[in-house]
mmCIF file of C-alpha atoms in Angstrom:
data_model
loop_
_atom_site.group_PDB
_atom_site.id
_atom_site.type_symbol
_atom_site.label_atom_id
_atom_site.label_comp_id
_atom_site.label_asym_id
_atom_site.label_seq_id
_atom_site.Cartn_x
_atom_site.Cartn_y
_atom_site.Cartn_z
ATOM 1 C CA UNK A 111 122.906 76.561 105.444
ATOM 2 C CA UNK A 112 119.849 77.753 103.962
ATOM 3 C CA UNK A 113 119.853 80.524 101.210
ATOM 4 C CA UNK A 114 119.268 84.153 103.160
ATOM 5 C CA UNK A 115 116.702 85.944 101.071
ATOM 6 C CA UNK A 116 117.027 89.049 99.756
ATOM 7 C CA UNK A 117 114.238 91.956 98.675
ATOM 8 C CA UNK A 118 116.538 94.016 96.187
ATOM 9 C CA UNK A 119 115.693 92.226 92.682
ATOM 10 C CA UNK A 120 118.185 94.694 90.922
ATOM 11 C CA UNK A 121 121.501 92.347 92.157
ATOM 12 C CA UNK A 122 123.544 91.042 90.061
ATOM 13 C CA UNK A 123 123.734 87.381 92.698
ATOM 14 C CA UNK A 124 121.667 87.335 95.693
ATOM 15 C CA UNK A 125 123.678 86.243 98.981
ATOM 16 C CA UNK A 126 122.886 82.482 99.324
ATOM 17 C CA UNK A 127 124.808 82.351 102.722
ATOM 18 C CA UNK A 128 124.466 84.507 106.064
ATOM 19 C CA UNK A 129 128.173 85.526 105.989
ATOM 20 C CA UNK A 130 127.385 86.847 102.050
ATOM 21 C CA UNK A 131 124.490 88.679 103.322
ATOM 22 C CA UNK A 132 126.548 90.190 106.024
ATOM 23 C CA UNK A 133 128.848 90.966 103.671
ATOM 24 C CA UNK A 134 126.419 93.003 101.285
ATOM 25 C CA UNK A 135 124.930 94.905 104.336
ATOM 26 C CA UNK A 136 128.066 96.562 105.306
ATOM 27 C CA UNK A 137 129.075 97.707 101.386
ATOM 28 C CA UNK A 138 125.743 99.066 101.388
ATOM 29 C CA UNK A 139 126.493 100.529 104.894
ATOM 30 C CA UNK A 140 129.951 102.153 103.205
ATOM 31 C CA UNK A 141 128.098 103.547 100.875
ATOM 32 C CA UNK A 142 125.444 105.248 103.057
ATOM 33 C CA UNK A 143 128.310 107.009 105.278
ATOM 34 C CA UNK A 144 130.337 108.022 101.687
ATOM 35 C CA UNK A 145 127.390 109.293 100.543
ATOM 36 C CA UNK A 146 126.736 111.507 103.817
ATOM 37 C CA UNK A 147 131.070 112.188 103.106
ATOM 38 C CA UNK A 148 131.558 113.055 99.636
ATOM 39 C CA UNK A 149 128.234 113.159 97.585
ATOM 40 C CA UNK A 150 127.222 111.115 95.087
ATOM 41 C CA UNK A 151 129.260 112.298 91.956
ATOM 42 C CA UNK A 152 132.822 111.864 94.228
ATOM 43 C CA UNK A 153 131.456 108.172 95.161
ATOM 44 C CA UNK A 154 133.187 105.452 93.775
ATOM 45 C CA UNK A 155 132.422 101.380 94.125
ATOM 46 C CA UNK A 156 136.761 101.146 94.799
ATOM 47 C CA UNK A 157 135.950 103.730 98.166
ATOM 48 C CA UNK A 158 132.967 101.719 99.042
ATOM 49 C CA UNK A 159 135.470 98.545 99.100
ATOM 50 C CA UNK A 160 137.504 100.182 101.066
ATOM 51 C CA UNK A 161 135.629 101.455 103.377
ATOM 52 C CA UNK A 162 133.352 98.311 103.987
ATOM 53 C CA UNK A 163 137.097 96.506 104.481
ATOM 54 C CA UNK A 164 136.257 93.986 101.296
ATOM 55 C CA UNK A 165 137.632 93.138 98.013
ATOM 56 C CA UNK A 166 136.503 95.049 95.079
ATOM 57 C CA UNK A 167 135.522 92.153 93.406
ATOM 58 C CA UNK A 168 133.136 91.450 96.142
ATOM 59 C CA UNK A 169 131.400 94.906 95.251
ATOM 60 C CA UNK A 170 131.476 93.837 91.810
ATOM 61 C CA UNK A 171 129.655 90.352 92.841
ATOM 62 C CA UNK A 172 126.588 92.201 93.721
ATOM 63 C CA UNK A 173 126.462 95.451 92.002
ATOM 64 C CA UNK A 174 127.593 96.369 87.936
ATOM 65 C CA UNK A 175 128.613 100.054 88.919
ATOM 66 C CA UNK A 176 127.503 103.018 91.595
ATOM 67 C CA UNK A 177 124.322 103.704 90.408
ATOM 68 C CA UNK A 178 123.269 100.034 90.929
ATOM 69 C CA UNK A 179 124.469 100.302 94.562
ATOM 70 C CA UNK A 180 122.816 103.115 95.427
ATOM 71 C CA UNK A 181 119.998 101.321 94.017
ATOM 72 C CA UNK A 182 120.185 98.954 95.958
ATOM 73 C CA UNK A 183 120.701 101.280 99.117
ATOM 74 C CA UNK A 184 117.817 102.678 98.038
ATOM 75 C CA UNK A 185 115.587 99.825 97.930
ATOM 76 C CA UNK A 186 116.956 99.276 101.355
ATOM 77 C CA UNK A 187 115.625 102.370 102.591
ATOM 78 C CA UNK A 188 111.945 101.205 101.551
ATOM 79 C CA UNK A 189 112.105 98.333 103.266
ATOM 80 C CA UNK A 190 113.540 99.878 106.782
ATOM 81 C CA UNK A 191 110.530 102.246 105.932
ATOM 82 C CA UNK A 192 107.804 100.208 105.474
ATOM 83 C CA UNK A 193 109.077 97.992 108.805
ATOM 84 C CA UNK A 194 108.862 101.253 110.744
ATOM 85 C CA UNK A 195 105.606 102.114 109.813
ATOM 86 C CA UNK A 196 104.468 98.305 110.137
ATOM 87 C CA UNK A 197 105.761 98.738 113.974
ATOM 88 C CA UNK A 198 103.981 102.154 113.961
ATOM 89 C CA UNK A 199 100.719 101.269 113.065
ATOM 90 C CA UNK A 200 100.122 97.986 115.173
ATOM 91 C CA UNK A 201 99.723 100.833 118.072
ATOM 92 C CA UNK A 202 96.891 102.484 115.343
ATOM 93 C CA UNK A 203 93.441 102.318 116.120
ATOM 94 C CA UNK A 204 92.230 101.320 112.230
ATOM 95 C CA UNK A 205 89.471 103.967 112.305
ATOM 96 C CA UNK A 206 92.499 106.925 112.866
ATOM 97 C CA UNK A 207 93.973 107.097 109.575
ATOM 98 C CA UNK A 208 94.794 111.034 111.036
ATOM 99 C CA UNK A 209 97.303 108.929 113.145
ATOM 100 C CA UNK A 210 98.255 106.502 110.894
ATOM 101 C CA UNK A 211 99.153 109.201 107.995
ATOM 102 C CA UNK A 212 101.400 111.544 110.934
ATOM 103 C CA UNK A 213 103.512 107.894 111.682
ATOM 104 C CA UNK A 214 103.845 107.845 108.284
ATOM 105 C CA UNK A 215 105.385 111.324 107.372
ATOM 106 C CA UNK A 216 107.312 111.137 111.312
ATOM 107 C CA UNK A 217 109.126 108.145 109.915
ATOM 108 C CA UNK A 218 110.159 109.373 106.831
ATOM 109 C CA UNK A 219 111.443 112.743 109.171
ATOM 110 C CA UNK A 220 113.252 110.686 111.394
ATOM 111 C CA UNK A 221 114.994 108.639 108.539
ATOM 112 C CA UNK A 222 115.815 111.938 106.895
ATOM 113 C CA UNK A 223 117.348 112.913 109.983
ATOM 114 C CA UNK A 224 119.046 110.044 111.222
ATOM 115 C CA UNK A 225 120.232 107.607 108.634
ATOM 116 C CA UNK A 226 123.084 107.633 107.231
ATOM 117 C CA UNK A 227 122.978 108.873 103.343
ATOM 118 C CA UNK A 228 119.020 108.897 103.399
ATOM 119 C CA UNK A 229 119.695 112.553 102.570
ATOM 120 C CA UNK A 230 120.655 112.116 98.766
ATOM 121 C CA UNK A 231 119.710 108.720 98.594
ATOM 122 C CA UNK A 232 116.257 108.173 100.581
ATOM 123 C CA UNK A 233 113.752 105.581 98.387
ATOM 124 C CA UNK A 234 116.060 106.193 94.650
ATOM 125 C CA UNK A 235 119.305 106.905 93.488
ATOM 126 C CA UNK A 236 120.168 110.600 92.968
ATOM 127 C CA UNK A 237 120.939 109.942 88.927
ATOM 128 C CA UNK A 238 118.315 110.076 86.080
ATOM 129 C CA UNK A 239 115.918 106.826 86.133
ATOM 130 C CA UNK A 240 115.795 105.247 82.810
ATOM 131 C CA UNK A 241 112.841 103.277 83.790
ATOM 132 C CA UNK A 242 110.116 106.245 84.628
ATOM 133 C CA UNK A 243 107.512 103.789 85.210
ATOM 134 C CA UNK A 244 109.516 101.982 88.023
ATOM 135 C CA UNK A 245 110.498 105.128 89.515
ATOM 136 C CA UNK A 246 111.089 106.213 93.906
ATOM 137 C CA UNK A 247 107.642 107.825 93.959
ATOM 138 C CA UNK A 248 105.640 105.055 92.863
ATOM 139 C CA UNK A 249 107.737 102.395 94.570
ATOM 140 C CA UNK A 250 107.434 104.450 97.410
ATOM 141 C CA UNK A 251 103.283 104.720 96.978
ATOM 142 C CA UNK A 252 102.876 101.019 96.056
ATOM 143 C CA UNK A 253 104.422 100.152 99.148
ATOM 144 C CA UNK A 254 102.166 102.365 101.484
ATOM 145 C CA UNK A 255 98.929 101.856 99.106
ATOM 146 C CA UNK A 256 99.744 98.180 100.446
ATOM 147 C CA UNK A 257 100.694 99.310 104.157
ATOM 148 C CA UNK A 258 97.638 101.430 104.608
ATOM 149 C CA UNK A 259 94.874 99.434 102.979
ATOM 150 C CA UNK A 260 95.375 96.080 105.081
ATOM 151 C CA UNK A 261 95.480 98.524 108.150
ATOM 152 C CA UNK A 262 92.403 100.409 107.038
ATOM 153 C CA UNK A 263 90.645 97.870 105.847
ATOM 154 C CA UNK A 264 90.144 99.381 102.339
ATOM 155 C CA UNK A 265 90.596 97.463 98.889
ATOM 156 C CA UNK A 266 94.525 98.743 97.732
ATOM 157 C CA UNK A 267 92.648 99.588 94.448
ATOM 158 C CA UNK A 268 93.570 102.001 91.622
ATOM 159 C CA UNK A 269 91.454 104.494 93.645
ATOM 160 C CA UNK A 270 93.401 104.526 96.859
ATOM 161 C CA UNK A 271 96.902 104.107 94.918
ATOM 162 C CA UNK A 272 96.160 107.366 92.812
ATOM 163 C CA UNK A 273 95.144 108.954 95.884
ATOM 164 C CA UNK A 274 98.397 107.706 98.002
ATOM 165 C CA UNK A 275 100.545 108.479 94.843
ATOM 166 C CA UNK A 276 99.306 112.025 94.933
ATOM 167 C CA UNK A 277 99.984 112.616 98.356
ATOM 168 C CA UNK A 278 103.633 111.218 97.784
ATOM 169 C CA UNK A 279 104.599 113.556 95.130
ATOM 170 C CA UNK A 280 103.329 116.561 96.913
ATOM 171 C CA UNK A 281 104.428 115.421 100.081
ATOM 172 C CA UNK A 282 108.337 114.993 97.979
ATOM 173 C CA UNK A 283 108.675 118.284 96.637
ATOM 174 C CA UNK A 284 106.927 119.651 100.070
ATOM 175 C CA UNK A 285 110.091 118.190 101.894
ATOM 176 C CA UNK A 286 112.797 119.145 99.760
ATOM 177 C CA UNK A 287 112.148 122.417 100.238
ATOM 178 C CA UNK A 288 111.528 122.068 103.968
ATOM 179 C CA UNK A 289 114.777 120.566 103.776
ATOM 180 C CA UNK A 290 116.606 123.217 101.634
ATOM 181 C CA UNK A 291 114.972 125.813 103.884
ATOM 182 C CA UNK A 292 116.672 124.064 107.035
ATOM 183 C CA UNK A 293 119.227 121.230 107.007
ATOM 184 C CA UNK A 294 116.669 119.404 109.722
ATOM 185 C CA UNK A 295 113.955 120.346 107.828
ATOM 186 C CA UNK A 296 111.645 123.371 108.299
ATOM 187 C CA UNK A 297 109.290 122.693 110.848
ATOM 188 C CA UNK A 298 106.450 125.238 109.795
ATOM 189 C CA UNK A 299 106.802 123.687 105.843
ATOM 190 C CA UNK A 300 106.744 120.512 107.257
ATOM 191 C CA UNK A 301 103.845 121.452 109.495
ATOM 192 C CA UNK A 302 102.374 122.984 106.436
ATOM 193 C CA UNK A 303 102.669 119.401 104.668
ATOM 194 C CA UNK A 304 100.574 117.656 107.614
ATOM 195 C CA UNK A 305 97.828 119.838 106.934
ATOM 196 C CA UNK A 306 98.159 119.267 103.290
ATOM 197 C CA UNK A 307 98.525 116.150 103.281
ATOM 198 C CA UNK A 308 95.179 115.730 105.783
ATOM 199 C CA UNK A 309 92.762 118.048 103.911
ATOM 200 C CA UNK A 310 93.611 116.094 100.870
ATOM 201 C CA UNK A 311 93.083 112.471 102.284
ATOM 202 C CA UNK A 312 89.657 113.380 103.992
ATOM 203 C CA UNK A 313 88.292 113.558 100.936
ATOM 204 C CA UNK A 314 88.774 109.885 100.617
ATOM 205 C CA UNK A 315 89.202 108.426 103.924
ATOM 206 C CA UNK A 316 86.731 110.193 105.859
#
């Protein structure tokens, strides 16, 4: 059978077989619904095992402790992100990046509303990164600096990912507290963030 790739480079083995990969996409599916259960502090890789009906050792294949699984969940998140927006923007008229930036904040809403432990763990694990250079935010901006350039038809230079990397960490805190504010997320912060998040971006894109 061929080897199944895998996009999380933070694994301790990559699945090499479809059953494997199966395997790793329902831990990581225990882990989302803990996460939504019990928080992250009361999450344990032994529940996970339980809960995705493997061995523990078959946690421990894949992931050292909890904070590399939530990682990993993490990283998971991205990528569901980035295909949503993909599918989002093929619809996109390449001259509305208006359009292109509201599918981009809508997805992240509906994720935040919808999947399963996106709500402590959306694009990075809730504990301290020790690696501030690789941390959610500019993940999370790489990957749209990439997403938004080929559909725009702009250079993903160090202009544009400055620019999106701004908008990401004032679109971040922006959401939390439309978040705190409301448990589905304020709608007149959030409407507050569009505009924001517009004004800013005309400077560059219009």
């Amino acid at each position: 059978m061929d080897p199944v790739p895998h996009a999380n480079t933070n694994l301790r083995r990559a699945p090499v077989q479809q059953r494997s990969a199966e395997r790793l996409a329902r831990i990581l599916d225990a882990c989302a619904e803990l996460l939504d259960e019990t928080g992250y502090e009361q999450l344990s890789t032994r529940a996970v095992a339980v809960r995705a009906e493997v061995p523990i050792g078959s946690v421990y294949r894949f992931f050292s402790n909890k904070r590399a699984l939530t990682d990993a969940l993490a990283r998971r998140n991205l990528d569901s992100y980035a295909e949503r927006i993909t599918a989002r923007l093929a619809a996109i008229q390449a001259a509305d990046w208006r359009s292109a930036i509201d599918a981009v904040l809508d997805e992240y809403l509906a994720m935040k509303r919808s999947v399963a432990g996106f709500a402590l763990v959306d694009f990075g694990a809730p504990a301290p990164d020790d690696d501030p250079a690789g941390d959610a935010n500019h993940r999370v901006a790489g990957r749209l600096t990439e997403l938004l350039s080929g559909h725009l038809g702009r250079a993903p230079d160090e202009e544009l990912l400055r620019t999106v990397l701004v908008c990401v960490e004032a679109a971040d805190a922006l959401l939390q507290l439309a978040f705190r504010t409301d448990p589905s997320g304020d709608r007149a912060i959030v409407g507050e963030t569009r505009v924001l998040l517009r004004a800013y971006l005309a400077q560059v894109l219009d």
